[in-house]
Coordinates of C-alpha atoms in Angstrom, one line a residue:
M189 CA 4.4 0.4 11.8
N190 CA 0.2 -1.2 8.8
E191 CA 1.6 -2.5 5.5
F192 CA -0.9 -3.5 2.9
N193 CA -2.1 -0.9 0.2
A194 CA -0.4 -0.5 -2.7
S195 CA -0.9 2.9 -3.0
R196 CA 1.4 3.9 -0.3
S197 CA 4.2 1.2 -0.7
S198 CA 2.8 -0.6 2.8
M199 CA 1.2 0.7 6.2
T200 CA 3.3 -0.3 8.7
R201 CA 4.7 2.5 11.0
R202 CA 7.8 1.9 9.6
A203 CA 6.6 1.2 6.0
F204 CA 8.2 3.9 4.7
L205 CA 12.0 3.1 5.5
G206 CA 13.3 3.2 2.5
T207 CA 12.5 7.1 1.3
T208 CA 14.3 9.8 2.7
A209 CA 13.7 12.0 5.7
A210 CA 13.7 15.2 3.4
A211 CA 10.3 14.3 1.8
A212 CA 8.5 15.2 5.0
A213 CA 5.9 17.7 3.7
A214 CA 4.7 20.7 6.1
M215 CA 1.4 21.5 6.2
T216 CA 0.1 24.8 8.0
V217 CA -3.1 24.3 9.6
G218 CA -5.0 25.1 12.5
Q219 CA -5.4 28.9 13.9
K220 CA -3.0 31.0 15.9
A221 CA -3.7 32.2 19.4
A222 CA -5.0 35.7 20.0
F223 CA -2.4 38.8 19.4
G224 CA -0.4 36.3 16.3
A225 CA 1.1 34.7 19.2
E226 CA 3.7 31.5 17.9
E227 CA 2.0 28.3 17.4
I228 CA 3.1 25.2 18.9
K229 CA 4.6 22.2 16.5
F230 CA 2.6 18.4 16.0
W231 CA 5.0 15.8 14.0
D232 CA 2.6 13.3 13.0
M233 CA 3.7 10.0 11.7
V234 CA 1.6 8.8 8.3
W235 CA -0.3 6.0 9.8
G236 CA -3.6 4.0 8.8
T237 CA -4.5 4.0 5.4
G238 CA -1.3 6.9 4.5
A239 CA -2.6 9.9 2.8
S240 CA -5.9 9.5 3.5
Y241 CA -5.0 9.1 7.4
T242 CA -3.2 12.3 7.0
A243 CA -5.9 14.7 5.3
A244 CA -8.3 13.5 8.0
A245 CA -5.2 13.9 10.8
K246 CA -4.8 17.4 9.0
E247 CA -8.0 18.7 8.9
L248 CA -9.1 17.5 12.7
V249 CA -5.6 19.6 13.7
G250 CA -7.2 22.1 11.7
S251 CA -10.5 22.5 13.4
Y252 CA -8.5 23.4 16.6
Q253 CA -9.4 25.8 18.7
P254 CA -7.4 26.7 21.7
S255 CA -8.9 28.3 24.7
G256 CA -7.8 31.4 26.8
D257 CA -3.6 32.2 26.3
N258 CA -2.7 28.3 24.7
L259 CA -0.9 28.5 21.3
G260 CA -2.3 27.3 18.1
V261 CA -1.0 23.9 15.7
R262 CA 0.8 24.1 13.2
Y263 CA 0.7 20.1 11.7
Q264 CA 3.7 18.8 9.8
S265 CA 3.2 15.1 8.4
I266 CA 6.7 13.1 9.2
P267 CA 7.5 9.7 6.7
W268 CA 8.5 6.9 8.1
A269 CA 11.7 7.1 6.4
N270 CA 14.3 7.1 8.3
W271 CA 12.6 8.0 11.2
Y272 CA 15.1 6.5 13.8
Q273 CA 17.8 9.5 12.7
T274 CA 15.0 11.7 12.1
F275 CA 14.0 12.2 15.7
T276 CA 17.6 11.4 17.4
S277 CA 18.9 14.3 14.9
A278 CA 16.1 16.6 16.0
A279 CA 16.4 15.7 19.7
A280 CA 20.7 16.8 19.5
S281 CA 19.7 20.1 18.1
R282 CA 16.9 20.7 20.0
T283 CA 14.5 21.4 17.0
T284 CA 12.2 18.5 18.4
P285 CA 8.0 19.4 17.9
A286 CA 5.7 19.9 21.0
V287 CA 3.7 17.2 20.3
S288 CA 4.4 14.2 18.4
S289 CA 3.8 10.6 17.3
G290 CA 6.2 8.7 16.4
A291 CA 7.4 4.4 17.2
A292 CA 6.3 2.1 20.4
F293 CA 9.8 3.2 22.2
L294 CA 10.7 6.4 20.9
P295 CA 9.5 8.2 24.7
F296 CA 11.2 5.3 26.3
Y297 CA 14.8 6.8 25.0
F298 CA 13.8 10.3 25.4
I299 CA 12.7 10.5 28.7
E300 CA 16.0 8.7 30.0
Q301 CA 17.9 11.6 27.7
G302 CA 15.5 14.1 29.6
V303 CA 13.9 15.4 26.6
I304 CA 10.1 14.5 27.4
A305 CA 7.6 16.0 29.2
P306 CA 6.0 13.3 31.3
A307 CA 2.6 13.0 30.5
D308 CA 1.4 12.5 34.3
D309 CA -0.5 16.0 34.1
V310 CA -2.6 15.1 31.4
V311 CA -3.4 11.7 32.9
A312 CA -4.4 13.5 36.2
G313 CA -7.0 15.7 33.8
F314 CA -8.5 13.0 32.3
D315 CA -9.1 11.2 35.9
K316 CA -10.4 14.3 37.1
S317 CA -12.7 14.7 34.3
G318 CA -14.2 10.6 34.9
T319 CA -13.3 10.7 31.1
N320 CA -10.4 8.1 31.7
D321 CA -11.7 5.0 29.4
F322 CA -8.5 3.9 28.5
L323 CA -8.4 0.0 28.1
P324 CA -7.2 -2.1 30.9
G325 CA -3.0 -2.2 31.1
V326 CA -2.6 0.4 28.4
L327 CA -1.8 3.5 30.1
D328 CA 0.2 1.3 32.4
A329 CA 2.6 0.6 30.1
M330 CA 3.8 4.1 29.3
K331 CA 4.4 4.3 33.0
T332 CA 8.3 4.7 33.9
D333 CA 9.7 5.8 37.4
K334 CA 10.3 9.3 35.7
G335 CA 6.6 9.4 35.3
Y336 CA 4.2 8.8 32.1
A337 CA 6.4 8.9 28.7
A338 CA 3.8 9.3 26.4
M339 CA 0.2 8.6 25.9
P340 CA -1.3 5.9 24.1
W341 CA -3.8 6.2 21.3
S342 CA -4.0 3.2 19.6
M343 CA -1.9 -0.5 19.4
D344 CA -0.6 -2.1 16.5
L345 CA -1.2 -5.3 16.9
R346 CA -0.3 -8.4 15.0
V347 CA -2.4 -11.0 14.0
I348 CA -2.8 -13.6 11.7
W349 CA -4.8 -13.1 8.3
V350 CA -5.7 -15.9 5.6
R351 CA -7.7 -15.3 2.5
K352 CA -10.1 -18.1 2.6
S353 CA -10.6 -18.3 -1.2
L354 CA -7.3 -19.6 -1.7
L355 CA -7.4 -21.8 1.1
E356 CA -10.1 -22.8 -0.3
K357 CA -9.0 -23.6 -3.7
A358 CA -6.2 -25.7 -2.3
G359 CA -8.7 -27.8 -0.1
V360 CA -7.6 -27.1 3.7
E361 CA -8.8 -25.2 6.7
A362 CA -7.4 -22.3 8.8
P363 CA -4.4 -24.0 10.9
T364 CA -4.4 -24.0 14.5
D365 CA -0.9 -24.3 15.4
W366 CA 2.4 -24.8 14.0
Q367 CA 2.2 -28.4 12.2
S368 CA -0.9 -27.6 11.0
F369 CA 0.4 -24.1 9.2
I370 CA 3.8 -26.4 7.6
K371 CA 0.3 -28.8 5.9
V372 CA -1.7 -25.6 5.1
G373 CA 1.7 -23.7 3.9
E374 CA 2.3 -27.2 1.5
A375 CA -1.1 -27.1 0.1
L376 CA -0.6 -23.9 -1.3
K377 CA 2.5 -24.0 -2.6
K378 CA 0.7 -26.8 -4.2
I379 CA -1.5 -24.3 -6.3
D380 CA 1.7 -21.4 -6.1
V381 CA 0.6 -19.4 -3.4
V382 CA 3.2 -17.8 -0.6
G383 CA 2.0 -19.4 2.7
L384 CA 3.6 -16.9 5.2
G385 CA 3.8 -13.4 3.7
L386 CA 6.8 -11.3 4.5
A387 CA 8.8 -8.7 3.1
G388 CA 12.7 -8.6 4.9
G389 CA 14.4 -6.2 2.5
S390 CA 16.2 -3.7 4.7
T391 CA 14.4 -1.1 3.7
T392 CA 11.0 -2.6 6.0
T393 CA 10.6 -4.2 8.9
D394 CA 7.5 -6.1 7.9
G395 CA 9.9 -9.4 8.3
Q396 CA 10.9 -8.6 11.8
H397 CA 7.6 -8.0 13.1
T398 CA 6.7 -11.5 11.7
V399 CA 9.7 -13.3 13.4
S400 CA 8.9 -11.5 16.9
A401 CA 5.6 -12.4 17.1
L402 CA 6.2 -16.3 16.7
M403 CA 9.3 -15.9 19.0
I404 CA 6.8 -14.4 21.6
N405 CA 4.1 -17.2 19.9
N406 CA 6.7 -19.8 21.8
G407 CA 7.2 -18.4 24.8
G408 CA 10.5 -16.6 23.6
G409 CA 11.7 -13.1 23.2
L410 CA 15.2 -11.4 22.8
F411 CA 14.9 -10.4 26.7
A412 CA 15.1 -12.7 30.2
T413 CA 12.5 -11.6 32.8
D414 CA 15.6 -9.4 34.2
G415 CA 15.4 -7.5 31.2
T416 CA 19.2 -8.2 30.2
L417 CA 19.3 -9.5 26.2
D418 CA 18.5 -13.2 26.1
C419 CA 18.6 -14.2 21.9
V420 CA 19.9 -17.6 22.2
T421 CA 17.4 -19.9 23.9
D422 CA 16.0 -23.0 23.5
R423 CA 12.8 -21.1 22.5
N424 CA 14.4 -18.8 20.1
I425 CA 15.9 -21.5 18.5
E426 CA 12.7 -23.8 18.1
T427 CA 11.1 -20.5 16.6
L428 CA 14.0 -20.2 14.0
D429 CA 14.4 -24.1 13.3
F430 CA 10.0 -23.8 12.6
L431 CA 10.5 -21.0 9.9
N432 CA 13.9 -22.9 8.6
E433 CA 11.2 -25.4 7.6
L434 CA 9.1 -23.0 6.2
V435 CA 12.1 -22.0 4.1
R436 CA 13.1 -25.3 3.2
K437 CA 9.7 -26.3 2.0
G438 CA 9.0 -23.3 -0.2
I439 CA 6.4 -22.1 2.1
I440 CA 8.3 -18.2 2.3
D441 CA 9.2 -16.6 -1.2
P442 CA 12.8 -17.6 -1.1
Y443 CA 12.7 -13.7 -3.0
A444 CA 11.4 -12.1 0.7
A445 CA 14.5 -11.6 1.4
S446 CA 15.1 -8.9 -0.8
Y447 CA 11.4 -7.9 -0.9
T448 CA 10.2 -4.4 0.1
S449 CA 6.7 -3.7 1.4
D450 CA 5.6 -2.6 -2.0
N451 CA 6.8 -6.2 -3.0
V452 CA 4.5 -7.9 -0.3
T453 CA 1.7 -5.8 -0.9
R454 CA 1.6 -6.4 -4.3
D455 CA 1.7 -10.3 -3.7
W456 CA -1.5 -10.0 -0.7
L457 CA -3.3 -7.9 -3.4
S458 CA -2.4 -10.3 -6.8
G459 CA -3.7 -13.5 -4.6
R460 CA 0.0 -14.5 -4.3
V461 CA 0.0 -15.0 -0.7
G462 CA -2.3 -16.9 1.6
M463 CA -1.2 -16.5 5.3
G464 CA 0.5 -13.6 6.9
F465 CA 0.4 -11.8 9.6
G466 CA -0.6 -7.9 9.8
Q467 CA -2.3 -5.3 11.6
T468 CA -5.7 -5.9 12.5
G469 CA -6.9 -3.3 9.7
L470 CA -5.1 -5.2 6.7
D471 CA -8.3 -5.8 4.9
K472 CA -9.1 -2.0 4.9
N473 CA -6.3 -1.9 2.0
F474 CA -8.0 -3.7 -0.4
P475 CA -10.3 -3.3 -2.7
T476 CA -14.2 -3.6 -1.4
D477 CA -15.3 -6.4 -3.3
Q478 CA -11.9 -8.5 -2.0
Q479 CA -12.2 -7.4 1.6
S480 CA -14.9 -9.9 2.6
D481 CA -12.6 -12.6 1.7
L482 CA -9.6 -11.8 4.3
T483 CA -10.3 -13.3 7.8
V484 CA -8.5 -13.2 11.4
I485 CA -8.2 -16.5 12.3
S486 CA -7.8 -17.5 16.3
P487 CA -3.9 -17.5 17.8
I488 CA -2.1 -20.5 16.7
K489 CA -0.2 -22.9 19.1
S490 CA 3.1 -23.2 19.1
T491 CA 4.7 -27.2 19.7
R492 CA 4.9 -26.5 22.9
G493 CA 1.0 -25.3 23.4
D494 CA 1.8 -21.7 23.6
M495 CA 0.6 -18.9 22.3
G496 CA 1.2 -15.4 21.2
T497 CA 2.2 -12.0 19.2
V498 CA 3.8 -9.0 19.7
Y499 CA 2.2 -5.6 20.0
Y500 CA 3.3 -1.6 19.7
I501 CA 1.8 1.2 21.7
N502 CA 1.5 4.4 19.0
P503 CA 2.3 6.9 21.4
L504 CA 1.8 10.9 21.2
M505 CA 4.4 12.3 23.5
M506 CA 5.4 15.8 24.8
F507 CA 8.7 17.7 24.3
K508 CA 10.3 20.1 26.4
T509 CA 11.2 22.1 23.7
T510 CA 7.6 23.4 23.2
A511 CA 6.8 27.4 23.4
S512 CA 4.4 26.4 26.0
Q513 CA 4.0 23.5 27.9
P514 CA 0.0 24.3 29.1
S515 CA -0.7 24.5 25.5
S516 CA 1.2 21.5 24.6
E517 CA -0.8 19.3 27.5
A518 CA -4.3 21.5 25.7
F519 CA -4.0 19.9 22.5
L520 CA -2.9 16.6 23.0
T521 CA -5.9 16.3 25.3
W522 CA -8.1 17.1 23.1
Y523 CA -6.7 15.4 20.5
L524 CA -7.1 12.6 22.4
D525 CA -10.7 13.5 23.0
N526 CA -11.8 13.7 19.2
M527 CA -9.3 11.1 17.3
K528 CA -12.5 8.9 17.4
V529 CA -13.1 10.3 13.6
F530 CA -10.3 8.0 12.1
W531 CA -12.1 4.8 13.2
E532 CA -15.7 6.4 11.8
K533 CA -14.2 7.4 8.4
G534 CA -12.1 3.5 8.1
V535 CA -8.8 5.7 8.1
A536 CA -7.5 4.0 11.3
I537 CA -6.5 0.7 11.1
D538 CA -5.2 0.0 14.4
V539 CA -6.8 -1.0 17.4
P540 CA -8.3 1.7 19.4
V541 CA -6.6 2.0 22.9
R542 CA -10.0 4.0 24.3
K543 CA -13.3 2.2 25.5
S544 CA -15.6 4.9 23.7
I545 CA -13.5 4.6 20.6
A546 CA -13.9 0.7 21.2
D547 CA -17.3 0.9 21.1
L548 CA -18.1 3.3 18.0
P549 CA -21.0 0.8 16.1
N550 CA -18.5 0.1 13.1
L551 CA -15.8 -1.1 14.8
K552 CA -18.3 -3.2 17.3
Q553 CA -19.9 -4.7 13.5
N554 CA -15.9 -5.5 12.5
A555 CA -15.4 -9.4 13.3
N556 CA -11.7 -9.2 12.4
L557 CA -11.1 -6.1 15.0
Q558 CA -13.4 -8.0 17.7
K559 CA -11.6 -11.2 17.4
S560 CA -8.4 -9.6 17.5
I561 CA -9.1 -7.4 20.7
A562 CA -10.8 -10.8 22.5
E563 CA -8.2 -13.6 21.5
W564 CA -4.5 -11.6 20.1
Q565 CA -4.6 -8.8 22.4
P566 CA -4.5 -10.9 25.4
V567 CA -1.4 -13.2 24.1
G568 CA 0.3 -9.8 23.0
K569 CA 3.7 -8.6 24.0
T570 CA 6.0 -6.4 23.0
I571 CA 9.6 -6.7 21.1
G572 CA 11.0 -6.9 24.6
A573 CA 9.6 -10.0 25.6
Q574 CA 10.1 -11.3 28.3
A575 CA 11.3 -8.0 30.1
P576 CA 8.9 -7.0 32.6
R577 CA 8.5 -3.2 31.4
P578 CA 9.9 -1.5 28.2
F579 CA 12.8 0.4 28.3
G580 CA 14.7 3.1 26.1
A581 CA 17.1 0.5 25.0
L582 CA 14.2 -0.9 22.8
N583 CA 14.1 2.4 20.7
A584 CA 17.8 1.0 18.9
V585 CA 16.4 -2.4 18.7
D586 CA 13.1 -1.4 17.1
G587 CA 15.3 1.6 14.7
G588 CA 18.6 -0.4 14.3
G589 CA 19.8 -2.2 11.1
A590 CA 20.6 -5.4 13.3
G591 CA 17.0 -6.7 12.5
A592 CA 17.2 -6.4 9.1
A593 CA 20.4 -8.7 9.0
F594 CA 18.7 -11.3 11.3
I595 CA 15.8 -11.7 9.1
Q596 CA 17.7 -12.0 6.1
Q597 CA 19.9 -14.9 7.3
I598 CA 16.4 -16.8 8.5
I599 CA 14.6 -16.7 4.2
E600 CA 18.3 -17.3 3.1
G601 CA 18.1 -20.6 5.4
K602 CA 21.8 -21.2 5.1
T603 CA 22.8 -20.7 8.6
A604 CA 22.0 -23.0 11.3
S605 CA 19.0 -21.3 13.7
K606 CA 21.6 -21.0 17.2
Q607 CA 24.0 -19.4 15.2
I608 CA 21.6 -16.7 13.6
L609 CA 20.7 -15.7 17.0
E610 CA 24.5 -15.5 18.3
T611 CA 25.1 -13.0 15.7
L612 CA 21.9 -11.2 16.7
Q613 CA 23.0 -11.6 20.1
A614 CA 26.4 -10.2 19.6
A615 CA 24.9 -7.2 17.2
L616 CA 22.2 -6.1 19.7
E617 CA 24.7 -6.0 22.8
K618 CA 26.7 -3.1 20.6
V619 CA 23.0 -0.5 21.3
V620 CA 21.7 -2.6 24.8
K621 CA 23.5 -1.2 27.4

């Protein structure tokens, strides 16, 4: 869910949760197959740099020329507003598209519900053609006992960004661990700069990303290694204690509990935020003359000496409601083979998951992206940590309301860490069966 472009109210996968799903604007592109046959639908979320990404995606799909009896494609842009309800309602009414991008755990939920067409034949096609250059572990992360739930196309990896000029003004170096993060935050507070920028309002999951990253940073998470819900652990309590200290010392803005993505975006752009978690392309959402002031730092160590962060693998899934499964597979394969233009044009801000794209010259020259791939991706885990693999119930955790209340309690700083986690556990038990 990218986060910091005032023109689009935050660029994350879920940054538009505060608007209505009815805002989706259908854009018909592409060519119909011969003899006026019907088209298949492609739903695409608003990724990357927002409007410019959508325009590039529309143009790319518009260039698709189906071969043989395969059908053409109709492109429809879908906002992140109420994404959970949009997809679950479509599945219930059997009005899902043929192919769609979407939130990280949707395909795992849908394959369990029997509405997803597994992507095994698409994977086999890449293997047969010798073009399977997906980065290690990425395809495996899509595999379930029912087959590949989806094809990966990018990774939303959360890293810590700092504004170099603000740290210099405060007279401090970038933090290397939790204790130095507090010291840097205190120094920034003295110059009226927020030390950990985040948005905790109910219309965004920005704050949830940050807290998930810090839990994993401390070797914790919401689940045990056997996949059972396990929020109330010593490591998670330590993480919330750390956040509570940031709140008490004014390093986290007290107004962040009600912040929208717009609010935190404006604070980043105005120079009021000095540090915070963001996507690997956060700097691309700033004016060109400010981009060099932003830099990705190395992963910081928790009090226990652990490192880690959260990531989401962005999927492309196929639904059984397609008018033609061969057409869905042909388009999905073509789309994966041609989407490098998103990174060439600079409209994609997530990490590419294919080596042929990661090796593009402009990405090789991107020091922040290369640091993210080399140092942050190896220590990343999903919000299902410490469970061994993703599962369908994570869709409700990712899109449900329990997370927003959890973040707001943390920022308000009035409740003990263990009690906050107990409340979260009780809320999640209602949706995680």
